[in-house]
Tab-separated table of C-alpha atoms (C1' of nucleotides) in Angstrom:
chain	number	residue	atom	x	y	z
A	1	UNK	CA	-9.381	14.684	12.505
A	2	UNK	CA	-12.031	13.220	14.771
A	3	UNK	CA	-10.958	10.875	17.788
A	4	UNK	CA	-8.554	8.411	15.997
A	5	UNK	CA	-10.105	8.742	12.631
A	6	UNK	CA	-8.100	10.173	9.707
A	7	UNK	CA	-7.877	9.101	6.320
A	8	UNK	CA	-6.125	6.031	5.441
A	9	UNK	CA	-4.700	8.372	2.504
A	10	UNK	CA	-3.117	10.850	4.365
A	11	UNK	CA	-2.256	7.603	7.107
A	12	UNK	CA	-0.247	6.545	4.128
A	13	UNK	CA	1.921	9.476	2.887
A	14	UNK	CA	2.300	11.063	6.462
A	15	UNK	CA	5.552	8.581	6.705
A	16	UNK	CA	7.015	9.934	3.250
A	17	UNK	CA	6.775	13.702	4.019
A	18	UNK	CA	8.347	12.759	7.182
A	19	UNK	CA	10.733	11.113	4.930
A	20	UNK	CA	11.700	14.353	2.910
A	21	UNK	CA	11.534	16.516	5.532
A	22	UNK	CA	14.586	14.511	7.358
A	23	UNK	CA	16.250	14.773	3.763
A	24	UNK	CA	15.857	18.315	4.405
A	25	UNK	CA	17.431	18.648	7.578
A	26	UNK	CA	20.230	16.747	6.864
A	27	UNK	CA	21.445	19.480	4.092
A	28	UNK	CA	20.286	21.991	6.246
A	29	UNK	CA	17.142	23.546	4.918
A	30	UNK	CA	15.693	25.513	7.420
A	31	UNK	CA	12.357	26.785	4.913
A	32	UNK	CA	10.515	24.647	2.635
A	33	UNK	CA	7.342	25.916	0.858
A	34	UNK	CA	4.384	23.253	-0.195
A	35	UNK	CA	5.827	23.977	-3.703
A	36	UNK	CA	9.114	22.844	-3.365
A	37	UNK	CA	8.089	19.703	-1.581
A	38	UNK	CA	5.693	19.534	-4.151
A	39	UNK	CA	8.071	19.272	-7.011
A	40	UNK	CA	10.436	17.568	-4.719
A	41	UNK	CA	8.072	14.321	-4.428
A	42	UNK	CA	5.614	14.270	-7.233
A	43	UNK	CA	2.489	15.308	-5.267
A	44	UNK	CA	0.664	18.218	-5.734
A	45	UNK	CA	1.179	21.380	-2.926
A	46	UNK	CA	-2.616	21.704	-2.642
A	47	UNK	CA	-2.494	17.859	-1.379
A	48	UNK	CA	0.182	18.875	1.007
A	49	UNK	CA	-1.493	21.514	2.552
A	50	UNK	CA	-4.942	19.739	2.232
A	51	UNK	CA	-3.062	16.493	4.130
A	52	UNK	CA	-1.215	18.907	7.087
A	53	UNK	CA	-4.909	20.838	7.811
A	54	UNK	CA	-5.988	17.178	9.169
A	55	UNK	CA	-3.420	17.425	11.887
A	56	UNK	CA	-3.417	21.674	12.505
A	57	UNK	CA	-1.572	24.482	10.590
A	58	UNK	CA	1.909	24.303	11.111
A	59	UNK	CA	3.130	27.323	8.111
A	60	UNK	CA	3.270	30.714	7.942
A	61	UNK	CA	1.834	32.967	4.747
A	62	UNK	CA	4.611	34.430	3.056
A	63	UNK	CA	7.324	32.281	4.382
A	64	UNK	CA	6.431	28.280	4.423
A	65	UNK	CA	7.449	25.798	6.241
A	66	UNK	CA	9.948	25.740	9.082
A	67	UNK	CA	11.461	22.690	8.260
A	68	UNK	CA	12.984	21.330	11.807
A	69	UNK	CA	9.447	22.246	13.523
A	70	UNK	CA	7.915	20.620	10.617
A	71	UNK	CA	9.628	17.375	11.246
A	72	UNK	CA	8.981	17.790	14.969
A	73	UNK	CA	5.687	18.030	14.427
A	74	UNK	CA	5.185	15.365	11.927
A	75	UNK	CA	7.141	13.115	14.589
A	76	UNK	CA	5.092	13.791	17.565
A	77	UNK	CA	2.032	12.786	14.981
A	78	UNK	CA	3.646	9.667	14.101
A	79	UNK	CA	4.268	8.943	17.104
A	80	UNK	CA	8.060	8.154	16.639
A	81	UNK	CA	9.103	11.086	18.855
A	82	UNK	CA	9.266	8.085	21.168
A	83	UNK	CA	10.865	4.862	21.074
A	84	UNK	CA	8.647	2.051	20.304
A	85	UNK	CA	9.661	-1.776	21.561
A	86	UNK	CA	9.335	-4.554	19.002
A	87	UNK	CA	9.689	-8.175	19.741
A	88	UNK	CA	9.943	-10.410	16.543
A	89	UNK	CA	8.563	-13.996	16.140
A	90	UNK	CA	9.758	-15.915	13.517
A	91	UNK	CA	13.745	-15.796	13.191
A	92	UNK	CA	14.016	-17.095	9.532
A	93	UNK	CA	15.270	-14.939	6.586
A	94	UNK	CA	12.501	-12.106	7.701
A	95	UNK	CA	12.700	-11.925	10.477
A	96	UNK	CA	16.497	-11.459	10.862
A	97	UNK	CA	16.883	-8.856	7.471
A	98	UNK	CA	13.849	-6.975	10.137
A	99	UNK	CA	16.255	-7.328	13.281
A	100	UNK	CA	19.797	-6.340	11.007
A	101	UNK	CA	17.452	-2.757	9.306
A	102	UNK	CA	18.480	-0.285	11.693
A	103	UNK	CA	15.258	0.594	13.227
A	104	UNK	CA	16.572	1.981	16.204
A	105	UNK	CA	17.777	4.868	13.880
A	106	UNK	CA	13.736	5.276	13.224
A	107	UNK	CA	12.847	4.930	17.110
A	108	UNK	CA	12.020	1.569	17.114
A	109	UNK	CA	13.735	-0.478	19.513
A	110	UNK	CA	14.275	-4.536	18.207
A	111	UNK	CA	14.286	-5.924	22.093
A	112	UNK	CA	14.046	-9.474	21.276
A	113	UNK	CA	13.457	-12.260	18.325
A	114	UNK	CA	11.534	-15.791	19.692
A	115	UNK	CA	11.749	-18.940	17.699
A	116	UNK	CA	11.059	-22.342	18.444
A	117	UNK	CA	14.406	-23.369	16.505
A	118	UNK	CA	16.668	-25.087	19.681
A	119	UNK	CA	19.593	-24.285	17.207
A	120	UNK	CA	18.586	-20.129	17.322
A	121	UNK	CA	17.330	-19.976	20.525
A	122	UNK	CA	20.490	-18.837	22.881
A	123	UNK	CA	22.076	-16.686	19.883
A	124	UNK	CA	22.078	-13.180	18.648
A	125	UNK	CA	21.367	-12.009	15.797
A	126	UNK	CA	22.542	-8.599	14.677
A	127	UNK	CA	22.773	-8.067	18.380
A	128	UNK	CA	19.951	-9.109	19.332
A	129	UNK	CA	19.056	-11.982	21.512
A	130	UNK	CA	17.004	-14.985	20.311
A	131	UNK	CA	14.475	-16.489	22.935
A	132	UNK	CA	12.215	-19.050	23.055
A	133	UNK	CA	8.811	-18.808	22.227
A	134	UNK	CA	7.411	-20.671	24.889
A	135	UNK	CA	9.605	-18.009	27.403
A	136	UNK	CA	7.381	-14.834	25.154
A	137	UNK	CA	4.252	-14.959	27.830
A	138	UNK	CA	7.077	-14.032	30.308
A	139	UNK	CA	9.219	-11.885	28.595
A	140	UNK	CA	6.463	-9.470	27.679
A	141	UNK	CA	5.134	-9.288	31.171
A	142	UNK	CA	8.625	-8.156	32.238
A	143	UNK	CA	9.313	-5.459	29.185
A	144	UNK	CA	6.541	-4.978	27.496
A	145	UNK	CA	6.814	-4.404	23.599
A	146	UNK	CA	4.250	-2.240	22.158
A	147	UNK	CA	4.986	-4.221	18.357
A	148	UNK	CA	4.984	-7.590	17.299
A	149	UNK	CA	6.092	-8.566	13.895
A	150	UNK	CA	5.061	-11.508	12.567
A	151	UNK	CA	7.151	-13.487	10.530
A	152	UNK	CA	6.477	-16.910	10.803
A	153	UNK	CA	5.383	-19.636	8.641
A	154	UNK	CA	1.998	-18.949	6.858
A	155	UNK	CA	0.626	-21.486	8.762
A	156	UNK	CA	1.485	-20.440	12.328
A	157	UNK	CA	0.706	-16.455	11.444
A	158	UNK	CA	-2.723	-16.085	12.959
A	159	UNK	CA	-1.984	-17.813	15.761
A	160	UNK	CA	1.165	-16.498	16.708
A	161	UNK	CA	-0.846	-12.891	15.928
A	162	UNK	CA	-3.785	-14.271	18.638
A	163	UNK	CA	-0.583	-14.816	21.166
A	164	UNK	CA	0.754	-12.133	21.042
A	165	UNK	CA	-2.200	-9.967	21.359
A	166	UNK	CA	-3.757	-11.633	24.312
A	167	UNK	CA	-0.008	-10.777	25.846
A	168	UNK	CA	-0.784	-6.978	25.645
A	169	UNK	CA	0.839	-6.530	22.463
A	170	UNK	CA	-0.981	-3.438	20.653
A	171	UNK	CA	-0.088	-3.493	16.828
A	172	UNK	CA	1.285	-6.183	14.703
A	173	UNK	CA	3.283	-6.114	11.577
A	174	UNK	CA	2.237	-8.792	9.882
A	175	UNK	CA	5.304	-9.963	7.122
A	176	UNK	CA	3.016	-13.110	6.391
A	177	UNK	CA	0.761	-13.362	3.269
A	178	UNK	CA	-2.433	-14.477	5.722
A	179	UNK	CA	-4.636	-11.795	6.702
A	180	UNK	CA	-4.797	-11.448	10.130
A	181	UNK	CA	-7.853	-10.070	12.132
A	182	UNK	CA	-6.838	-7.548	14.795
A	183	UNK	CA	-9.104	-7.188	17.702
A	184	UNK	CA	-10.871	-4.905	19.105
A	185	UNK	CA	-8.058	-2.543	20.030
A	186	UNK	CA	-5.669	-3.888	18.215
A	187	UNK	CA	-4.230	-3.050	14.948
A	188	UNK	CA	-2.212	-5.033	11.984
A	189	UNK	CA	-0.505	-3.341	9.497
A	190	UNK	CA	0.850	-6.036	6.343
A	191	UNK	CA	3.307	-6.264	4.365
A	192	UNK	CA	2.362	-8.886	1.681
A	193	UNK	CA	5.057	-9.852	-0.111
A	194	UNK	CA	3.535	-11.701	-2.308
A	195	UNK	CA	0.699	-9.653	-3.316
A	196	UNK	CA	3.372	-6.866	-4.072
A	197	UNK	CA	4.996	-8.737	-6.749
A	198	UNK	CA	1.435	-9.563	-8.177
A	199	UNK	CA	1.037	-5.967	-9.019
A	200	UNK	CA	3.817	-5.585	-10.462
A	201	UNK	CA	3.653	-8.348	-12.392
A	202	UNK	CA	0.077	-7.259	-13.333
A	203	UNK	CA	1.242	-3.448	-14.113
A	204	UNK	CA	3.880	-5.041	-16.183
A	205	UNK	CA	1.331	-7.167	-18.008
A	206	UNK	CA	-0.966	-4.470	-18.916
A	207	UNK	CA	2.255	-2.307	-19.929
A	208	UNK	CA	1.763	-4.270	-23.032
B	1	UNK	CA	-10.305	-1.328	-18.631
B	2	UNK	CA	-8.443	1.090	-21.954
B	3	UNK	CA	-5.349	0.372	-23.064
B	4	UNK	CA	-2.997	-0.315	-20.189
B	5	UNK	CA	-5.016	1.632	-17.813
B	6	UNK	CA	-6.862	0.413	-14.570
B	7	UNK	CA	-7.966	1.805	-11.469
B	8	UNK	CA	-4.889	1.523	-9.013
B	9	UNK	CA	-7.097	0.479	-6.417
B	10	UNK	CA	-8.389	-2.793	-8.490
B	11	UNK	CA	-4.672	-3.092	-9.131
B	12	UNK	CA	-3.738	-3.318	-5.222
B	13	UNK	CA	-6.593	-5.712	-5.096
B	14	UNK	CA	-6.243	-8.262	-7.671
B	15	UNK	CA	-3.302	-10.641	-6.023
B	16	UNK	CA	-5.309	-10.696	-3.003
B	17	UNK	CA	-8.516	-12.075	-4.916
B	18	UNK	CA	-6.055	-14.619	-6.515
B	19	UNK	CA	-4.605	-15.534	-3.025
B	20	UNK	CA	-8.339	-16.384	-1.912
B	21	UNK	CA	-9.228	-18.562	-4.697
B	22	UNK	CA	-5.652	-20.421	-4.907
B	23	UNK	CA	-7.109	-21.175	-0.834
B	24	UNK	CA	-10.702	-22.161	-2.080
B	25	UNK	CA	-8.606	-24.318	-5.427
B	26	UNK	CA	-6.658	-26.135	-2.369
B	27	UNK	CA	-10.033	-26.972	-0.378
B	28	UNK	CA	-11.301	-28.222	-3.708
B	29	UNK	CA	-13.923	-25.568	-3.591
B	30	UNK	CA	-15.406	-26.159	-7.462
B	31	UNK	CA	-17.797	-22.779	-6.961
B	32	UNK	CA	-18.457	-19.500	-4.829
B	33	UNK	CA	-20.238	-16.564	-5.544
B	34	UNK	CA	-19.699	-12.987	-4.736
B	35	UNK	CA	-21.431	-12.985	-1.476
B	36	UNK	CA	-19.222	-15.659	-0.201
B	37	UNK	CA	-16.048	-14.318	-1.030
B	38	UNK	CA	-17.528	-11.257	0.622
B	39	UNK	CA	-17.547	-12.689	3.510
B	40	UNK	CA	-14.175	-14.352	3.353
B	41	UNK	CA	-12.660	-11.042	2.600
B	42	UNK	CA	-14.184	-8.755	3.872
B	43	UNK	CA	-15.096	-6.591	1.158
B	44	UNK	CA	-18.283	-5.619	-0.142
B	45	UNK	CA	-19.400	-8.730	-2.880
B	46	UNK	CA	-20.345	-4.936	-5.108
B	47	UNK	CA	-16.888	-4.310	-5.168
B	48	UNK	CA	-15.830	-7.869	-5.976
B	49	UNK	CA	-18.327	-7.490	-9.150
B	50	UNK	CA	-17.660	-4.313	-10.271
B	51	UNK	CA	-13.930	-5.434	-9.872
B	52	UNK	CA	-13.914	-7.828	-11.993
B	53	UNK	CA	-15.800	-6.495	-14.454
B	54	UNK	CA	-12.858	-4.143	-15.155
B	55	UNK	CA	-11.498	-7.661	-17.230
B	56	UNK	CA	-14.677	-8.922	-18.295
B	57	UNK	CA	-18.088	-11.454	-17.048
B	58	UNK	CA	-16.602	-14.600	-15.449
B	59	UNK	CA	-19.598	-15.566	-13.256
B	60	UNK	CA	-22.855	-17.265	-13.950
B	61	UNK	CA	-25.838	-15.700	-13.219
B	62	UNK	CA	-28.046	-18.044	-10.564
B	63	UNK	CA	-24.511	-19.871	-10.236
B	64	UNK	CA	-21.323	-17.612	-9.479
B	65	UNK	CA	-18.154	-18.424	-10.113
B	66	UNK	CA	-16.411	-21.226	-10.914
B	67	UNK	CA	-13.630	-21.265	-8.815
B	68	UNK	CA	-10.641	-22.571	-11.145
B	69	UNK	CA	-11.541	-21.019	-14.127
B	70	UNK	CA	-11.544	-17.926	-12.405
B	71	UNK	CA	-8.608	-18.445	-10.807
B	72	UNK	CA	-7.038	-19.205	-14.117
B	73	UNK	CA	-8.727	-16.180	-15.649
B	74	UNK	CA	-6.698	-14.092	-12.995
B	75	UNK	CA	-3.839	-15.550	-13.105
B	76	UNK	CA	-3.824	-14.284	-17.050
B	77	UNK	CA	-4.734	-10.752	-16.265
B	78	UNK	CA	-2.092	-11.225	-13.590
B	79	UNK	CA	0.360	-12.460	-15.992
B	80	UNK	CA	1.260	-15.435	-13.800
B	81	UNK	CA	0.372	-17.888	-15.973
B	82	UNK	CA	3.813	-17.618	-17.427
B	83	UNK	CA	7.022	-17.222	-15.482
B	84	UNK	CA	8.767	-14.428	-14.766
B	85	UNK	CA	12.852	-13.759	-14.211
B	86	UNK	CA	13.873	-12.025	-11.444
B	87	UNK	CA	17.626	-11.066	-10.489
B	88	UNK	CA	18.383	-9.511	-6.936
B	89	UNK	CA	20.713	-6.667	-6.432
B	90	UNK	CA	22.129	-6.923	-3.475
B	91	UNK	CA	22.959	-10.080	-1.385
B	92	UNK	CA	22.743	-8.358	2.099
B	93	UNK	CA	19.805	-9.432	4.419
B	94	UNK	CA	16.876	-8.033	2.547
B	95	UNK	CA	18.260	-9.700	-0.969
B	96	UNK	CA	18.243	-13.050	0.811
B	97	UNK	CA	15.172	-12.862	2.634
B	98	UNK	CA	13.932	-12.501	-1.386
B	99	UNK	CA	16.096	-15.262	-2.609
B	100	UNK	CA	15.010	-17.608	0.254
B	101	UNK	CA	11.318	-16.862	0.399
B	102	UNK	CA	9.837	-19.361	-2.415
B	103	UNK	CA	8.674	-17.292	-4.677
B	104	UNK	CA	9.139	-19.958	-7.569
B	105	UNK	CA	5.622	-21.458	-6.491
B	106	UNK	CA	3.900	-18.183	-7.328
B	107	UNK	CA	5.919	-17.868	-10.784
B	108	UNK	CA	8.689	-15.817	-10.162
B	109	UNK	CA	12.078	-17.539	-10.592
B	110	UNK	CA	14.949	-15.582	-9.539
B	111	UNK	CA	17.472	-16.598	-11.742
B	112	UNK	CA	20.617	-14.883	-9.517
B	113	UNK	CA	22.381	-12.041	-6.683
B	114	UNK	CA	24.382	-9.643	-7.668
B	115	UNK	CA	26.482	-8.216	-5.131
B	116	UNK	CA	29.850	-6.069	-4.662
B	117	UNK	CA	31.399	-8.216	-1.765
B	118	UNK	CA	34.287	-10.396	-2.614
B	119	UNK	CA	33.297	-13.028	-0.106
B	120	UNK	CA	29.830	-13.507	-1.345
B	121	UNK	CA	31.065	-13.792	-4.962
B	122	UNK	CA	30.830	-17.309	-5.730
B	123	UNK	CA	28.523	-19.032	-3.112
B	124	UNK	CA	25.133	-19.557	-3.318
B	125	UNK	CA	22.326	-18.201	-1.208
B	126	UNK	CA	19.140	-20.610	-1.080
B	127	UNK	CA	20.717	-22.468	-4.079
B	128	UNK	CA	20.808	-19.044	-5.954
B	129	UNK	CA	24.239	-18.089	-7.177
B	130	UNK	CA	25.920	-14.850	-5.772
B	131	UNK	CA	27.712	-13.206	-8.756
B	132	UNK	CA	29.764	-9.778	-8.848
B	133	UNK	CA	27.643	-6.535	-10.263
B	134	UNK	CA	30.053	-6.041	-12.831
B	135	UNK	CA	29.087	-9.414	-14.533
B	136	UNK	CA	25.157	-7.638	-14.364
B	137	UNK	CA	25.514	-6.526	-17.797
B	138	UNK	CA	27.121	-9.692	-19.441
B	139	UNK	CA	24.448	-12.034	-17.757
B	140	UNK	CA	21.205	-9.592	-18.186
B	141	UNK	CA	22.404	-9.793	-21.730
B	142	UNK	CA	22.533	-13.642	-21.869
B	143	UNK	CA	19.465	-14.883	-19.646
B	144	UNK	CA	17.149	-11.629	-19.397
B	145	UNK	CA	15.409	-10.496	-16.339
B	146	UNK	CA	12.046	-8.580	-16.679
B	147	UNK	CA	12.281	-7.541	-12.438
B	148	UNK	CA	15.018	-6.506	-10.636
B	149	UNK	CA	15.323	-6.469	-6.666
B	150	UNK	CA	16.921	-3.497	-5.937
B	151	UNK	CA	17.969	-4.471	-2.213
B	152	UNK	CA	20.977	-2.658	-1.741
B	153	UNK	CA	21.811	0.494	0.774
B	154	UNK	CA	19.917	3.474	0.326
B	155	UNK	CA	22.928	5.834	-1.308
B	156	UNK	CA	23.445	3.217	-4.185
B	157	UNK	CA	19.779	2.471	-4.825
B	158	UNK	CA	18.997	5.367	-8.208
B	159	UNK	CA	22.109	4.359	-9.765
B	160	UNK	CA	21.152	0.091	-9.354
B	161	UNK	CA	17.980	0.783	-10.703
B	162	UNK	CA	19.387	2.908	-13.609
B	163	UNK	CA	21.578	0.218	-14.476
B	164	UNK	CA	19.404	-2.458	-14.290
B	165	UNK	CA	16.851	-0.258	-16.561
B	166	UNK	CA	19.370	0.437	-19.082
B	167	UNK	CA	20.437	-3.247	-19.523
B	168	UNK	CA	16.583	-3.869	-20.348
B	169	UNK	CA	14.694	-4.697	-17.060
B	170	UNK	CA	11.012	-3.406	-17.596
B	171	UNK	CA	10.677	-3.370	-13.374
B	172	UNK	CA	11.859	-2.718	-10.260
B	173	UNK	CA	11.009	-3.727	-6.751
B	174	UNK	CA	12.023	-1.508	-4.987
B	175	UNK	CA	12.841	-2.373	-1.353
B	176	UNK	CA	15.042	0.432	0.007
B	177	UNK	CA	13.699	3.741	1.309
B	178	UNK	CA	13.752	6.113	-1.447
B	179	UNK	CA	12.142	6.732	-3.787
B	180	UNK	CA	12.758	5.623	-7.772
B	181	UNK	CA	11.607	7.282	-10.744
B	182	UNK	CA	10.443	4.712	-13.528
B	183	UNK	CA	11.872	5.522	-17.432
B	184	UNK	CA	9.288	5.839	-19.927
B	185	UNK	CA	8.019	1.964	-19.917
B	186	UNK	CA	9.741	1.121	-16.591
B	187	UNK	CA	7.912	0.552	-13.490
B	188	UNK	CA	8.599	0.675	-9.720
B	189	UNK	CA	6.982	-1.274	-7.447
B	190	UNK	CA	7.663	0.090	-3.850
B	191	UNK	CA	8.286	-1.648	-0.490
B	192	UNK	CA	8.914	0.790	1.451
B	193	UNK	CA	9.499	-0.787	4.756
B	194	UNK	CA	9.916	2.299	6.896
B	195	UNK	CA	6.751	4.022	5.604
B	196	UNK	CA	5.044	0.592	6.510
B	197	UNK	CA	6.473	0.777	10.312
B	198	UNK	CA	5.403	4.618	10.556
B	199	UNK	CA	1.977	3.810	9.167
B	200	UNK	CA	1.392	1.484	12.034
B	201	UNK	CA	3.245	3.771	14.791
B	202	UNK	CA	0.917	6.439	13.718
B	203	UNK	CA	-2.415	4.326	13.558
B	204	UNK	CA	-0.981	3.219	17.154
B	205	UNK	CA	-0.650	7.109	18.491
B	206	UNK	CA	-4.147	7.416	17.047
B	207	UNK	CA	-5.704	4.695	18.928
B	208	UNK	CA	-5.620	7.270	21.913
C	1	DT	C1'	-40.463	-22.792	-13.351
C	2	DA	C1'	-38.583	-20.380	-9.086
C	3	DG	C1'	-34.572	-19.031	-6.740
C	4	DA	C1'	-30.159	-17.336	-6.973
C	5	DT	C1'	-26.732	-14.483	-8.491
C	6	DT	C1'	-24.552	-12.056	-11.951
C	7	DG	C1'	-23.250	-7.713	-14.675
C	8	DT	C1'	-24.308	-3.038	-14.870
C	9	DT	C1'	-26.362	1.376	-14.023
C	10	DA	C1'	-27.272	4.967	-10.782
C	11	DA	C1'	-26.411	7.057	-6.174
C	12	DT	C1'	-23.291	7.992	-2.615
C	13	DC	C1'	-19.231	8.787	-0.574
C	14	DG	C1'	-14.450	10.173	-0.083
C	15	DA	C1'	-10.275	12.040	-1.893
C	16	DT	C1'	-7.934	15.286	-4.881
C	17	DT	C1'	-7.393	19.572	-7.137
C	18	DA	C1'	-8.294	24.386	-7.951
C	19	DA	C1'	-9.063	28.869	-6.385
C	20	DC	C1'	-8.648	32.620	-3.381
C	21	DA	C1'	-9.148	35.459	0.737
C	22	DA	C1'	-6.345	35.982	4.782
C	23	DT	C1'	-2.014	37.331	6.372
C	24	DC	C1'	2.862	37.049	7.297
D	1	DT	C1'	4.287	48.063	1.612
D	2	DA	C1'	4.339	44.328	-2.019
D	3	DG	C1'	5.117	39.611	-2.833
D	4	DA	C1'	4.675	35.152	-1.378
D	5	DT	C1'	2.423	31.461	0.506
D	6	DT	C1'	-0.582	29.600	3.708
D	7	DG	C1'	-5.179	27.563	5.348
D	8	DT	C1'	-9.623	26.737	3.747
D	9	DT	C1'	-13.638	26.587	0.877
D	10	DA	C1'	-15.681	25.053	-3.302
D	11	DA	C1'	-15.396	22.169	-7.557
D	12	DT	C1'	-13.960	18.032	-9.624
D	13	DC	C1'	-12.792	13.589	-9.947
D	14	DG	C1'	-12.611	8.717	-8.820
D	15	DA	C1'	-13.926	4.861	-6.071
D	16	DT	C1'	-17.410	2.430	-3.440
D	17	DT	C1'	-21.934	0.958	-2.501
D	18	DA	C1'	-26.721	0.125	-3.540
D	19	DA	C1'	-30.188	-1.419	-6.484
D	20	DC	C1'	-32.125	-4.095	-9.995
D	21	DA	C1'	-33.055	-5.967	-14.573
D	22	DA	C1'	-31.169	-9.809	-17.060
D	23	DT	C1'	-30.638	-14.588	-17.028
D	24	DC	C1'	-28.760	-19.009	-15.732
DNA sequence: TAGATTGTTAATCGATTAACAATC
DNA sequence: TAGATTGTTAATCGATTAACAATC
């Protein structure tokens, strides 16, 4: 690793071995060897190791993996050894099955969804209060919000995106199917809907 | 391109090509060529050719591309040229984020919910019915479904998409957090929304 | 025809797998 | 100690980019 820059492979699975590993914990492993994990998740244990040398050695020979300092480690990596602080604009069917996931399990804190719906604004939604998107400029100043998901109308997606990150916002998790630049700085992760059922559907078209 | 097989990463990128030229179709665009959808995209207009030369030669040399027959062209190897079924298990907030997010305009019709709550049973969610799971088999049987939304909690989420892939369904999308194994000439189609959040937390920790 | 742009081949780059010495 | 398993180096594989002849 090299200021910032890994692979955008290992970017990717990092989350799922952070996935199994809390598995693990939860029955109470306290050793896992890149073997088992290996067979555990489909992936070969020379990947595993190859993908945990990016970020230091964290085994022992003989022995494995200590699976609680594993899972620390992998969370301090991630990052989610912290809470983060989301905000959410858009509070249409995304939007609100994003508030209702149970983030906060994950570390990241849902502080607030804005909408320009008068009907929303005022109400809660899983717990969470609805605001008013013209009241965001303020609201950020005064609790800051690291992550901004975006999950507005196609339409109003880069623009809401461009808002948001002149406000201070960092990263955005963009539920649109726009692509949305991120500036210098800045970062946007997607989740495109849309193009995920296109591969399917492709993968199920070629599956003769 | 041999029998069924293509390069996963010309898989991921196919729907987002389509997305493009359904934008260019709408702006009445009647041509482009590589280098301008390089541009657009930002991709490399190499990859774009060597991409679609996977399927075959739908450009013009001198000329480019004509921008609804390609469109059309992808839309085949796609396979959304015809429509597809879909059925959602699970009516909680993910399932009607699904129901309620148009996906009829791209091809995908989802034909109905299934979910175990008595108080759902009956209504309708975006003008999609809500029917009990233990009517899946009896209905799967009657209309057919070639995807399945498997939107339910995390503990029930194997067993749904074993039942849904014994009844016949060829695919799953897969929006909980574990991971599904696909039957011999299943598939599983992954939105793993927590991966997706610790992808961008870690990018985030990354960006000093 | 001349200019533009494809389809395709070859070169480069990055990611995965295999192998093994180091060592717990 | 002997066995197990890591961390790391080298080999392989696949994906991306560059280059260019073919041709509209």
């Amino acid at each position: 690793m090299e200021n910032g820059c890994i692979s955008p492979a290992v970017a990717a699975r990092l989350p799922r071995y952070h996935r199994y590993l809390s598995a693990l914990l939860e029955n109470s492993a306290t050793r896992v060897s890149s073997n088992e994990l290996s067979s555990m998740m489909g992936v070969t244990a020379s990947q595993i190791r190859q993908d945990l040398a990016t970020f230091g050695a964290f085994g022992q020979q003989g022995y494995g993996y200590g699976v609680e300092y594993l899972h620390g480690e992998i969370s301090k990596i991630l990052g989610v050894d912290k809470p983060h602080r989301l905000v959410i604009i858009g509070a249409g069917n995304i939007g609100r099955a994003i508030a209702c996931h149970g983030l906060k399990k994950l570390g990241f804190d849902v502080k607030a969804l804005f909408d320009t719906d008068k009907k929303l604004i005022g109400t809660k939604i899983c717990g969470t209060p609805v605001y008013a998107v013209a009241s965001l400029s303020g609201y950020l100043k005064a609790l800051g919000a690291d992550i901004a998901v975006i999950a507005v109308p196609a339409a109003a997606a880069k623009s809401a995106a461009e808002l948001v990150f002149s406000l201070g916002v960092r990263a955005v998790w963009n539920f649109t199917n726009v692509d949305i630049d991120a500036p210098e700085g800045g970062l946007v992760e997607n989740v495109h809907l849309t193009d995920s059922i296109m591969t399917l559907a492709l993968r199920l078209n070629l599956l003769r």
